[in-house]
PDB file of C-alpha atoms in Angstrom:
ATOM      1  CA  MET A   1      11.480 -22.832   9.072  1.00 71.00           C
ATOM      2  CA  ILE A   2       9.078 -24.998  11.069  1.00 72.00           C
ATOM      3  CA  ALA A   3       5.679 -24.821   9.345  1.00 68.00           C
ATOM      4  CA  GLY A   4       2.142 -25.657  10.401  1.00 59.00           C
ATOM      5  CA  ASP A   5       1.924 -28.943   8.476  1.00 62.00           C
ATOM      6  CA  ASP A   6       4.802 -30.353  10.547  1.00 68.00           C
ATOM      7  CA  LEU A   7       3.210 -29.596  13.918  1.00 80.00           C
ATOM      8  CA  SER A   8       1.496 -32.100  16.192  1.00 71.00           C
ATOM      9  CA  GLY A   9      -1.872 -30.953  17.505  1.00 73.00           C
ATOM     10  CA  ASP A  10      -1.088 -32.250  21.009  1.00 87.00           C
ATOM     11  CA  ALA A  11       0.564 -29.521  23.075  1.00 90.00           C
ATOM     12  CA  GLY A  12       2.627 -31.850  25.233  1.00 89.00           C
ATOM     13  CA  ASP A  13       3.968 -33.831  22.285  1.00 90.00           C
ATOM     14  CA  PHE A  14       4.626 -30.612  20.381  1.00 92.00           C
ATOM     15  CA  GLY A  15       6.643 -29.159  23.265  1.00 92.00           C
ATOM     16  CA  LEU A  16       8.908 -32.221  23.456  1.00 92.00           C
ATOM     17  CA  ARG A  17       9.437 -32.371  19.682  1.00 91.00           C
ATOM     18  CA  LEU A  18      10.065 -28.636  19.489  1.00 93.00           C
ATOM     19  CA  ARG A  19      12.851 -28.711  22.073  1.00 93.00           C
ATOM     20  CA  LYS A  20      14.474 -31.652  20.300  1.00 93.00           C
ATOM     21  CA  THR A  21      14.263 -29.778  16.983  1.00 93.00           C
ATOM     22  CA  ILE A  22      15.820 -26.668  18.527  1.00 94.00           C
ATOM     23  CA  ASP A  23      18.804 -28.727  19.755  1.00 94.00           C
ATOM     24  CA  GLU A  24      19.236 -30.275  16.298  1.00 93.00           C
ATOM     25  CA  ILE A  25      19.123 -26.872  14.594  1.00 93.00           C
ATOM     26  CA  LYS A  26      21.704 -25.442  16.997  1.00 92.00           C
ATOM     27  CA  GLU A  27      24.120 -28.181  15.921  1.00 92.00           C
ATOM     28  CA  GLN A  28      23.730 -26.983  12.310  1.00 93.00           C
ATOM     29  CA  ASN A  29      25.117 -23.545  13.266  1.00 88.00           C
ATOM     30  CA  LEU A  30      21.996 -21.772  12.045  1.00 92.00           C
ATOM     31  CA  ARG A  31      21.266 -18.324  13.430  1.00 94.00           C
ATOM     32  CA  VAL A  32      17.471 -17.953  13.527  1.00 96.00           C
ATOM     33  CA  ILE A  33      14.509 -20.329  13.719  1.00 96.00           C
ATOM     34  CA  TRP A  34      11.161 -19.383  12.199  1.00 95.00           C
ATOM     35  CA  LEU A  35       8.028 -21.074  13.524  1.00 95.00           C
ATOM     36  CA  GLU A  36       4.616 -20.786  11.872  1.00 95.00           C
ATOM     37  CA  ILE A  37       1.533 -21.838  13.854  1.00 94.00           C
ATOM     38  CA  PRO A  38      -1.850 -21.957  12.059  1.00 94.00           C
ATOM     39  CA  ILE A  39      -4.879 -20.628  13.906  1.00 94.00           C
ATOM     40  CA  GLU A  40      -6.418 -24.096  14.220  1.00 93.00           C
ATOM     41  CA  LYS A  41      -3.377 -25.111  16.310  1.00 93.00           C
ATOM     42  CA  SER A  42      -3.225 -21.975  18.466  1.00 94.00           C
ATOM     43  CA  ASN A  43      -3.131 -24.200  21.580  1.00 94.00           C
ATOM     44  CA  LEU A  44       0.557 -24.747  20.735  1.00 95.00           C
ATOM     45  CA  ILE A  45       1.498 -21.087  21.195  1.00 96.00           C
ATOM     46  CA  PRO A  46       2.173 -21.287  24.984  1.00 96.00           C
ATOM     47  CA  GLU A  47       4.569 -24.198  24.385  1.00 95.00           C
ATOM     48  CA  ALA A  48       6.455 -22.205  21.748  1.00 96.00           C
ATOM     49  CA  VAL A  49       6.743 -19.172  24.012  1.00 97.00           C
ATOM     50  CA  ALA A  50       7.929 -21.355  26.907  1.00 96.00           C
ATOM     51  CA  ALA A  51      10.647 -22.749  24.618  1.00 96.00           C
ATOM     52  CA  GLY A  52      11.936 -19.225  23.932  1.00 96.00           C
ATOM     53  CA  PHE A  53      10.116 -18.093  20.789  1.00 97.00           C
ATOM     54  CA  ILE A  54       8.820 -14.540  20.436  1.00 97.00           C
ATOM     55  CA  PHE A  55       6.063 -13.144  18.205  1.00 97.00           C
ATOM     56  CA  HIS A  56       7.091 -11.721  14.850  1.00 96.00           C
ATOM     57  CA  HIS A  57       3.751 -11.071  13.117  1.00 95.00           C
ATOM     58  CA  ALA A  58       0.228 -12.401  12.765  1.00 94.00           C
ATOM     59  CA  LEU A  59      -2.035 -12.826   9.743  1.00 91.00           C
ATOM     60  CA  GLU A  60      -5.698 -13.810   9.709  1.00 93.00           C
ATOM     61  CA  ASP A  61      -4.983 -17.535   9.753  1.00 94.00           C
ATOM     62  CA  ARG A  62      -1.512 -17.935  11.288  1.00 94.00           C
ATOM     63  CA  LEU A  63       1.078 -16.613  13.704  1.00 96.00           C
ATOM     64  CA  GLN A  64       4.778 -16.285  12.888  1.00 96.00           C
ATOM     65  CA  LEU A  65       7.312 -16.605  15.719  1.00 97.00           C
ATOM     66  CA  THR A  66      11.112 -16.476  15.794  1.00 97.00           C
ATOM     67  CA  MET A  67      13.962 -17.625  17.999  1.00 97.00           C
ATOM     68  CA  THR A  68      17.392 -15.997  17.671  1.00 96.00           C
ATOM     69  CA  LEU A  69      20.141 -18.552  18.282  1.00 95.00           C
ATOM     70  CA  VAL A  70      23.099 -16.217  17.715  1.00 93.00           C
ATOM     71  CA  GLU A  71      22.942 -12.835  19.433  1.00 92.00           C
ATOM     72  CA  GLY A  72      22.822  -9.942  16.969  1.00 92.00           C
ATOM     73  CA  SER A  73      21.457 -12.033  14.094  1.00 94.00           C
ATOM     74  CA  TYR A  74      19.356 -10.039  11.662  1.00 93.00           C
ATOM     75  CA  VAL A  75      15.655 -10.855  11.593  1.00 94.00           C
ATOM     76  CA  PRO A  76      13.832  -8.991   8.783  1.00 91.00           C
ATOM     77  CA  PRO A  77      10.939  -6.958  10.211  1.00 90.00           C
ATOM     78  CA  PHE A  78       7.378  -7.461   9.093  1.00 91.00           C
ATOM     79  CA  ALA A  79       5.577  -4.924   6.853  1.00 85.00           C
ATOM     80  CA  THR A  80       5.818  -1.400   8.246  1.00 86.00           C
ATOM     81  CA  HIS A  81       3.905   0.628   5.643  1.00 90.00           C
ATOM     82  CA  TYR A  82       0.517   1.126   4.127  1.00 91.00           C
ATOM     83  CA  ILE A  83       0.432   2.095   0.436  1.00 94.00           C
ATOM     84  CA  GLY A  84      -2.324   4.254  -1.026  1.00 95.00           C
ATOM     85  CA  ALA A  85      -3.009   6.211  -4.206  1.00 96.00           C
ATOM     86  CA  GLY A  86      -5.202   9.164  -5.139  1.00 96.00           C
ATOM     87  CA  GLY A  87      -6.204  10.467  -8.552  1.00 97.00           C
ATOM     88  CA  VAL A  88      -6.096  13.982 -10.005  1.00 96.00           C
ATOM     89  CA  VAL A  89      -8.785  13.720 -12.687  1.00 97.00           C
ATOM     90  CA  ILE A  90      -9.389  16.818 -14.832  1.00 96.00           C
ATOM     91  CA  ASP A  91     -11.914  16.875 -17.673  1.00 96.00           C
ATOM     92  CA  SER A  92     -12.030  18.811 -20.953  1.00 95.00           C
ATOM     93  CA  GLU A  93     -13.787  21.740 -19.211  1.00 96.00           C
ATOM     94  CA  ASN A  94     -10.893  22.118 -16.753  1.00 96.00           C
ATOM     95  CA  ARG A  95     -12.913  20.704 -13.865  1.00 97.00           C
ATOM     96  CA  ILE A  96     -11.377  18.459 -11.224  1.00 97.00           C
ATOM     97  CA  LEU A  97     -13.104  15.398  -9.788  1.00 98.00           C
ATOM     98  CA  VAL A  98     -13.399  15.717  -5.992  1.00 96.00           C
ATOM     99  CA  ILE A  99     -15.222  13.953  -3.188  1.00 95.00           C
ATOM    100  CA  GLN A 100     -16.363  14.632   0.344  1.00 92.00           C
ATOM    101  CA  GLU A 101     -16.150  11.622   2.644  1.00 89.00           C
ATOM    102  CA  LYS A 102     -19.172  10.603   4.704  1.00 84.00           C
ATOM    103  CA  TYR A 103     -17.121   9.937   7.838  1.00 76.00           C
ATOM    104  CA  ARG A 104     -14.712  12.702   8.831  1.00 68.00           C
ATOM    105  CA  HIS A 105     -13.364  14.336  11.974  1.00 68.00           C
ATOM    106  CA  ASN A 106     -15.717  17.341  11.916  1.00 68.00           C
ATOM    107  CA  ASN A 107     -18.666  18.761   9.986  1.00 73.00           C
ATOM    108  CA  ARG A 108     -16.540  21.217   8.020  1.00 75.00           C
ATOM    109  CA  ARG A 109     -16.664  20.818   4.245  1.00 77.00           C
ATOM    110  CA  HIS A 110     -13.514  19.203   2.926  1.00 83.00           C
ATOM    111  CA  TYR A 111     -13.215  18.239  -0.709  1.00 89.00           C
ATOM    112  CA  LYS A 112     -10.390  15.840  -1.499  1.00 91.00           C
ATOM    113  CA  LEU A 113      -9.165  13.582  -4.266  1.00 95.00           C
ATOM    114  CA  PRO A 114     -10.734  10.154  -4.723  1.00 96.00           C
ATOM    115  CA  GLY A 115      -8.411   7.328  -3.812  1.00 96.00           C
ATOM    116  CA  GLY A 116      -7.595   4.661  -1.278  1.00 94.00           C
ATOM    117  CA  THR A 117      -5.411   1.736  -0.228  1.00 94.00           C
ATOM    118  CA  LEU A 118      -3.769  -0.714  -2.597  1.00 95.00           C
ATOM    119  CA  HIS A 119      -4.829  -4.353  -2.438  1.00 94.00           C
ATOM    120  CA  GLN A 120      -2.237  -7.083  -1.913  1.00 89.00           C
ATOM    121  CA  GLY A 121      -0.395  -7.688  -5.206  1.00 90.00           C
ATOM    122  CA  GLU A 122      -1.933  -4.635  -6.917  1.00 95.00           C
ATOM    123  CA  HIS A 123       0.122  -2.052  -8.825  1.00 94.00           C
ATOM    124  CA  ILE A 124      -0.293   1.678  -8.195  1.00 95.00           C
ATOM    125  CA  GLU A 125      -1.744   2.443 -11.628  1.00 94.00           C
ATOM    126  CA  GLU A 126      -4.309  -0.373 -11.274  1.00 96.00           C
ATOM    127  CA  ALA A 127      -5.264   0.645  -7.746  1.00 96.00           C
ATOM    128  CA  VAL A 128      -5.855   4.333  -8.379  1.00 97.00           C
ATOM    129  CA  VAL A 129      -8.051   3.633 -11.431  1.00 98.00           C
ATOM    130  CA  ARG A 130     -10.050   1.095  -9.400  1.00 97.00           C
ATOM    131  CA  GLU A 131     -10.437   3.368  -6.367  1.00 97.00           C
ATOM    132  CA  VAL A 132     -11.609   6.351  -8.433  1.00 98.00           C
ATOM    133  CA  GLU A 133     -14.220   4.209 -10.171  1.00 97.00           C
ATOM    134  CA  GLU A 134     -15.391   2.592  -6.927  1.00 96.00           C
ATOM    135  CA  GLU A 135     -15.843   5.932  -5.165  1.00 96.00           C
ATOM    136  CA  THR A 136     -17.204   8.048  -8.028  1.00 97.00           C
ATOM    137  CA  GLY A 137     -18.210   5.740 -10.878  1.00 97.00           C
ATOM    138  CA  ILE A 138     -15.814   7.608 -13.193  1.00 98.00           C
ATOM    139  CA  LYS A 139     -13.698   5.447 -15.478  1.00 98.00           C
ATOM    140  CA  THR A 140     -10.177   6.739 -16.077  1.00 98.00           C
ATOM    141  CA  ARG A 141      -6.867   6.034 -17.760  1.00 97.00           C
ATOM    142  CA  PHE A 142      -3.587   6.302 -15.873  1.00 95.00           C
ATOM    143  CA  VAL A 143      -1.320   9.052 -17.239  1.00 93.00           C
ATOM    144  CA  SER A 144       1.519   9.614 -14.781  1.00 92.00           C
ATOM    145  CA  LEU A 145       2.692   9.624 -11.177  1.00 91.00           C
ATOM    146  CA  ALA A 146       2.905  13.202  -9.964  1.00 90.00           C
ATOM    147  CA  CYS A 147       4.238  13.046  -6.392  1.00 90.00           C
ATOM    148  CA  PHE A 148       4.027  11.099  -3.150  1.00 90.00           C
ATOM    149  CA  ARG A 149       3.812  11.645   0.599  1.00 90.00           C
ATOM    150  CA  HIS A 150       5.574   9.578   3.278  1.00 90.00           C
ATOM    151  CA  TRP A 151       3.852   9.879   6.653  1.00 87.00           C
ATOM    152  CA  HIS A 152       4.833   8.255   9.959  1.00 89.00           C
ATOM    153  CA  GLY A 153       2.506   7.512  12.850  1.00 84.00           C
ATOM    154  CA  TYR A 154      -0.431   6.218  10.808  1.00 86.00           C
ATOM    155  CA  ARG A 155      -2.795   3.354  11.659  1.00 84.00           C
ATOM    156  CA  TYR A 156      -1.473   0.961  14.341  1.00 82.00           C
ATOM    157  CA  GLY A 157       1.673   3.062  14.538  1.00 86.00           C
ATOM    158  CA  LYS A 158       2.748   2.120  11.002  1.00 87.00           C
ATOM    159  CA  SER A 159       3.851   4.466   8.239  1.00 90.00           C
ATOM    160  CA  ASP A 160       1.956   5.419   5.093  1.00 91.00           C
ATOM    161  CA  ILE A 161       3.085   6.184   1.554  1.00 92.00           C
ATOM    162  CA  TYR A 162       0.467   7.900  -0.591  1.00 93.00           C
ATOM    163  CA  PHE A 163       1.003   8.303  -4.338  1.00 94.00           C
ATOM    164  CA  VAL A 164      -0.771  11.058  -6.267  1.00 93.00           C
ATOM    165  CA  CYS A 165      -1.491  10.185  -9.896  1.00 94.00           C
ATOM    166  CA  ARG A 166      -2.689  12.130 -12.921  1.00 95.00           C
ATOM    167  CA  LEU A 167      -5.609  10.368 -14.625  1.00 96.00           C
ATOM    168  CA  GLU A 168      -7.535  11.040 -17.812  1.00 96.00           C
ATOM    169  CA  PRO A 169     -11.338  10.698 -17.488  1.00 98.00           C
ATOM    170  CA  LEU A 170     -13.055   8.252 -19.837  1.00 98.00           C
ATOM    171  CA  SER A 171     -16.562   8.972 -18.551  1.00 97.00           C
ATOM    172  CA  THR A 172     -18.327  11.936 -16.946  1.00 95.00           C
ATOM    173  CA  GLU A 173     -21.388  10.738 -14.997  1.00 97.00           C
ATOM    174  CA  ILE A 174     -20.705  10.536 -11.264  1.00 97.00           C
ATOM    175  CA  THR A 175     -22.201   7.703  -9.217  1.00 96.00           C
ATOM    176  CA  ILE A 176     -20.854   7.836  -5.662  1.00 94.00           C
ATOM    177  CA  ASP A 177     -20.300   4.942  -3.294  1.00 91.00           C
ATOM    178  CA  GLU A 178     -22.893   5.978  -0.712  1.00 91.00           C
ATOM    179  CA  SER A 179     -21.425   3.743   1.979  1.00 89.00           C
ATOM    180  CA  GLU A 180     -18.263   5.904   2.127  1.00 88.00           C
ATOM    181  CA  ILE A 181     -18.816   9.069   0.104  1.00 93.00           C
ATOM    182  CA  GLU A 182     -21.197  11.903   0.959  1.00 93.00           C
ATOM    183  CA  GLU A 183     -20.698  13.901  -2.231  1.00 94.00           C
ATOM    184  CA  GLY A 184     -18.817  13.728  -5.510  1.00 96.00           C
ATOM    185  CA  LEU A 185     -18.648  16.479  -8.115  1.00 96.00           C
ATOM    186  CA  TRP A 186     -16.760  18.086 -10.970  1.00 97.00           C
ATOM    187  CA  MET A 187     -15.452  21.385  -9.563  1.00 96.00           C
ATOM    188  CA  PRO A 188     -13.812  24.124 -11.661  1.00 96.00           C
ATOM    189  CA  LEU A 189     -10.092  23.768 -11.069  1.00 95.00           C
ATOM    190  CA  ASP A 190      -9.559  27.457 -10.243  1.00 94.00           C
ATOM    191  CA  GLU A 191     -12.391  27.315  -7.722  1.00 95.00           C
ATOM    192  CA  TYR A 192     -10.935  24.228  -6.054  1.00 94.00           C
ATOM    193  CA  LEU A 193      -7.465  25.739  -5.773  1.00 93.00           C
ATOM    194  CA  ALA A 194      -8.833  29.010  -4.376  1.00 92.00           C
ATOM    195  CA  SER A 195     -11.341  27.506  -1.946  1.00 91.00           C
ATOM    196  CA  PRO A 196     -10.683  27.920   1.802  1.00 88.00           C
ATOM    197  CA  ASP A 197     -12.080  24.391   2.182  1.00 84.00           C
ATOM    198  CA  THR A 198      -9.156  22.949   0.201  1.00 88.00           C
ATOM    199  CA  HIS A 199      -6.295  21.789   2.394  1.00 86.00           C
ATOM    200  CA  ASP A 200      -2.864  23.217   1.562  1.00 87.00           C
ATOM    201  CA  PHE A 201      -1.576  19.693   0.957  1.00 86.00           C
ATOM    202  CA  ASN A 202      -4.286  18.971  -1.612  1.00 89.00           C
ATOM    203  CA  ARG A 203      -3.725  22.344  -3.260  1.00 90.00           C
ATOM    204  CA  LYS A 204      -0.002  21.629  -3.596  1.00 89.00           C
ATOM    205  CA  ILE A 205      -0.349  18.124  -5.015  1.00 88.00           C
ATOM    206  CA  VAL A 206      -2.975  19.203  -7.554  1.00 92.00           C
ATOM    207  CA  LYS A 207      -0.730  22.030  -8.770  1.00 90.00           C
ATOM    208  CA  THR A 208       2.136  19.553  -9.022  1.00 87.00           C
ATOM    209  CA  ALA A 209       0.033  17.053 -10.976  1.00 89.00           C
ATOM    210  CA  VAL A 210      -1.199  19.715 -13.404  1.00 88.00           C
ATOM    211  CA  GLY A 211       2.058  21.578 -13.941  1.00 82.00           C
ATOM    212  CA  GLY A 212       4.690  18.891 -13.393  1.00 71.00           C
ATOM    213  CA  LYS A 213       6.186  16.464 -15.874  1.00 76.00           C
ATOM    214  CA  GLY A 214       5.347  13.333 -13.915  1.00 80.00           C
ATOM    215  CA  LEU A 215       6.533   9.739 -14.106  1.00 81.00           C
ATOM    216  CA  ALA A 216       5.078   7.331 -16.649  1.00 75.00           C
ATOM    217  CA  PRO A 217       4.947   3.509 -16.551  1.00 76.00           C
ATOM    218  CA  GLU A 218       7.620   1.738 -18.560  1.00 74.00           C
ATOM    219  CA  SER A 219       8.898  -1.831 -18.657  1.00 75.00           C
ATOM    220  CA  ILE A 220      12.481  -2.969 -19.107  1.00 73.00           C
ATOM    221  CA  GLU A 221      13.024  -6.189 -21.014  1.00 77.00           C
ATOM    222  CA  GLY A 222      14.578  -8.896 -18.869  1.00 78.00           C
ATOM    223  CA  TYR A 223      13.854  -7.088 -15.593  1.00 75.00           C
ATOM    224  CA  GLY A 224      10.847  -8.744 -14.017  1.00 75.00           C
ATOM    225  CA  THR A 225       7.409  -8.932 -15.590  1.00 77.00           C
ATOM    226  CA  PRO A 226       4.444  -6.530 -15.682  1.00 74.00           C
ATOM    227  CA  GLU A 227       2.817  -8.737 -13.031  1.00 73.00           C
ATOM    228  CA  THR A 228       5.734  -8.581 -10.583  1.00 74.00           C
ATOM    229  CA  HIS A 229       7.351  -5.202 -11.275  1.00 80.00           C
ATOM    230  CA  GLU A 230       5.905  -1.725 -11.629  1.00 70.00           C
ATOM    231  CA  MET A 231       8.399   0.897 -12.801  1.00 77.00           C
ATOM    232  CA  MET A 232       7.861   4.575 -13.581  1.00 69.00           C
ATOM    233  CA  PHE A 233      10.302   7.017 -15.112  1.00 68.00           C
ATOM    234  CA  VAL A 234      10.427  10.608 -16.282  1.00 64.00           C
ATOM    235  CA  THR A 235      10.105  10.407 -20.066  1.00 58.00           C
ATOM    236  CA  GLU A 236      13.508  10.760 -21.696  1.00 48.00           C
ATOM    237  CA  ASP A 237      14.161  13.889 -23.727  1.00 49.00           C
ATOM    238  CA  PRO A 238      15.279  12.683 -27.203  1.00 51.00           C
ATOM    239  CA  SER A 239      17.388  15.806 -27.621  1.00 51.00           C
ATOM    240  CA  VAL A 240      19.493  14.744 -24.630  1.00 46.00           C
ATOM    241  CA  PHE A 241      19.644  11.017 -25.437  1.00 44.00           C
ATOM    242  CA  PRO A 242      19.144  10.818 -29.228  1.00 54.00           C
ATOM    243  CA  GLU A 243      20.202   7.172 -29.347  1.00 56.00           C
ATOM    244  CA  SER A 244      19.381   5.804 -25.929  1.00 46.00           C
ATOM    245  CA  PRO A 245      21.085   2.397 -25.644  1.00 47.00           C
ATOM    246  CA  THR A 246      18.944  -0.704 -25.131  1.00 47.00           C
ATOM    247  CA  ARG A 247      19.179  -1.946 -21.546  1.00 39.00           C
TER     248      ARG A 247
END
């Protein structure tokens, strides 16, 4: 790995040093070279490309390039998926919390579940609680994961995984995020499921969340930490595993 701190800011000097480094690495029988160029040294990119590097991925402040020294060597791809989560929130009066987005493809009414994209390093249960509160002002508690959808051909040609979660409301007064949401309301569940304005996908996932068993968060001692690992399981039936062994 050749990182930004090791790079000369002069393009000519960088090109000479880079070729020398490539020769040295080849003698070590390594298979792939990774090169990271920070944005403040972007003038070095043409030299890297001329030496045989190709783009792997770009972040806001740096570009990652690779050179394959041995044909057929495996180079792990960059991130290929977005991850999102939506909440099925049903109150004590059997009403479901729904929203209508301000920006949509047409003027037709379309009530959907509140939710959105996970932040970097954020767990699903944290994200869905945050998104519901940001969009509607409703505070909730995570109960279970009901189902998920895997969709290809999303933004920038990447894929999307969307998790649908059952949440318990801890407040009732709706305060919408007016920059994104046109309307938020508690709608009788039967009315929502029967409405022609409810998409078949939303109808199916709500029925699954209400009637299914779901997956609940659980930690396993010695297997990661709550900060690094998020695990969800169907709750064990004690009649099937009366003395479940400690793992």
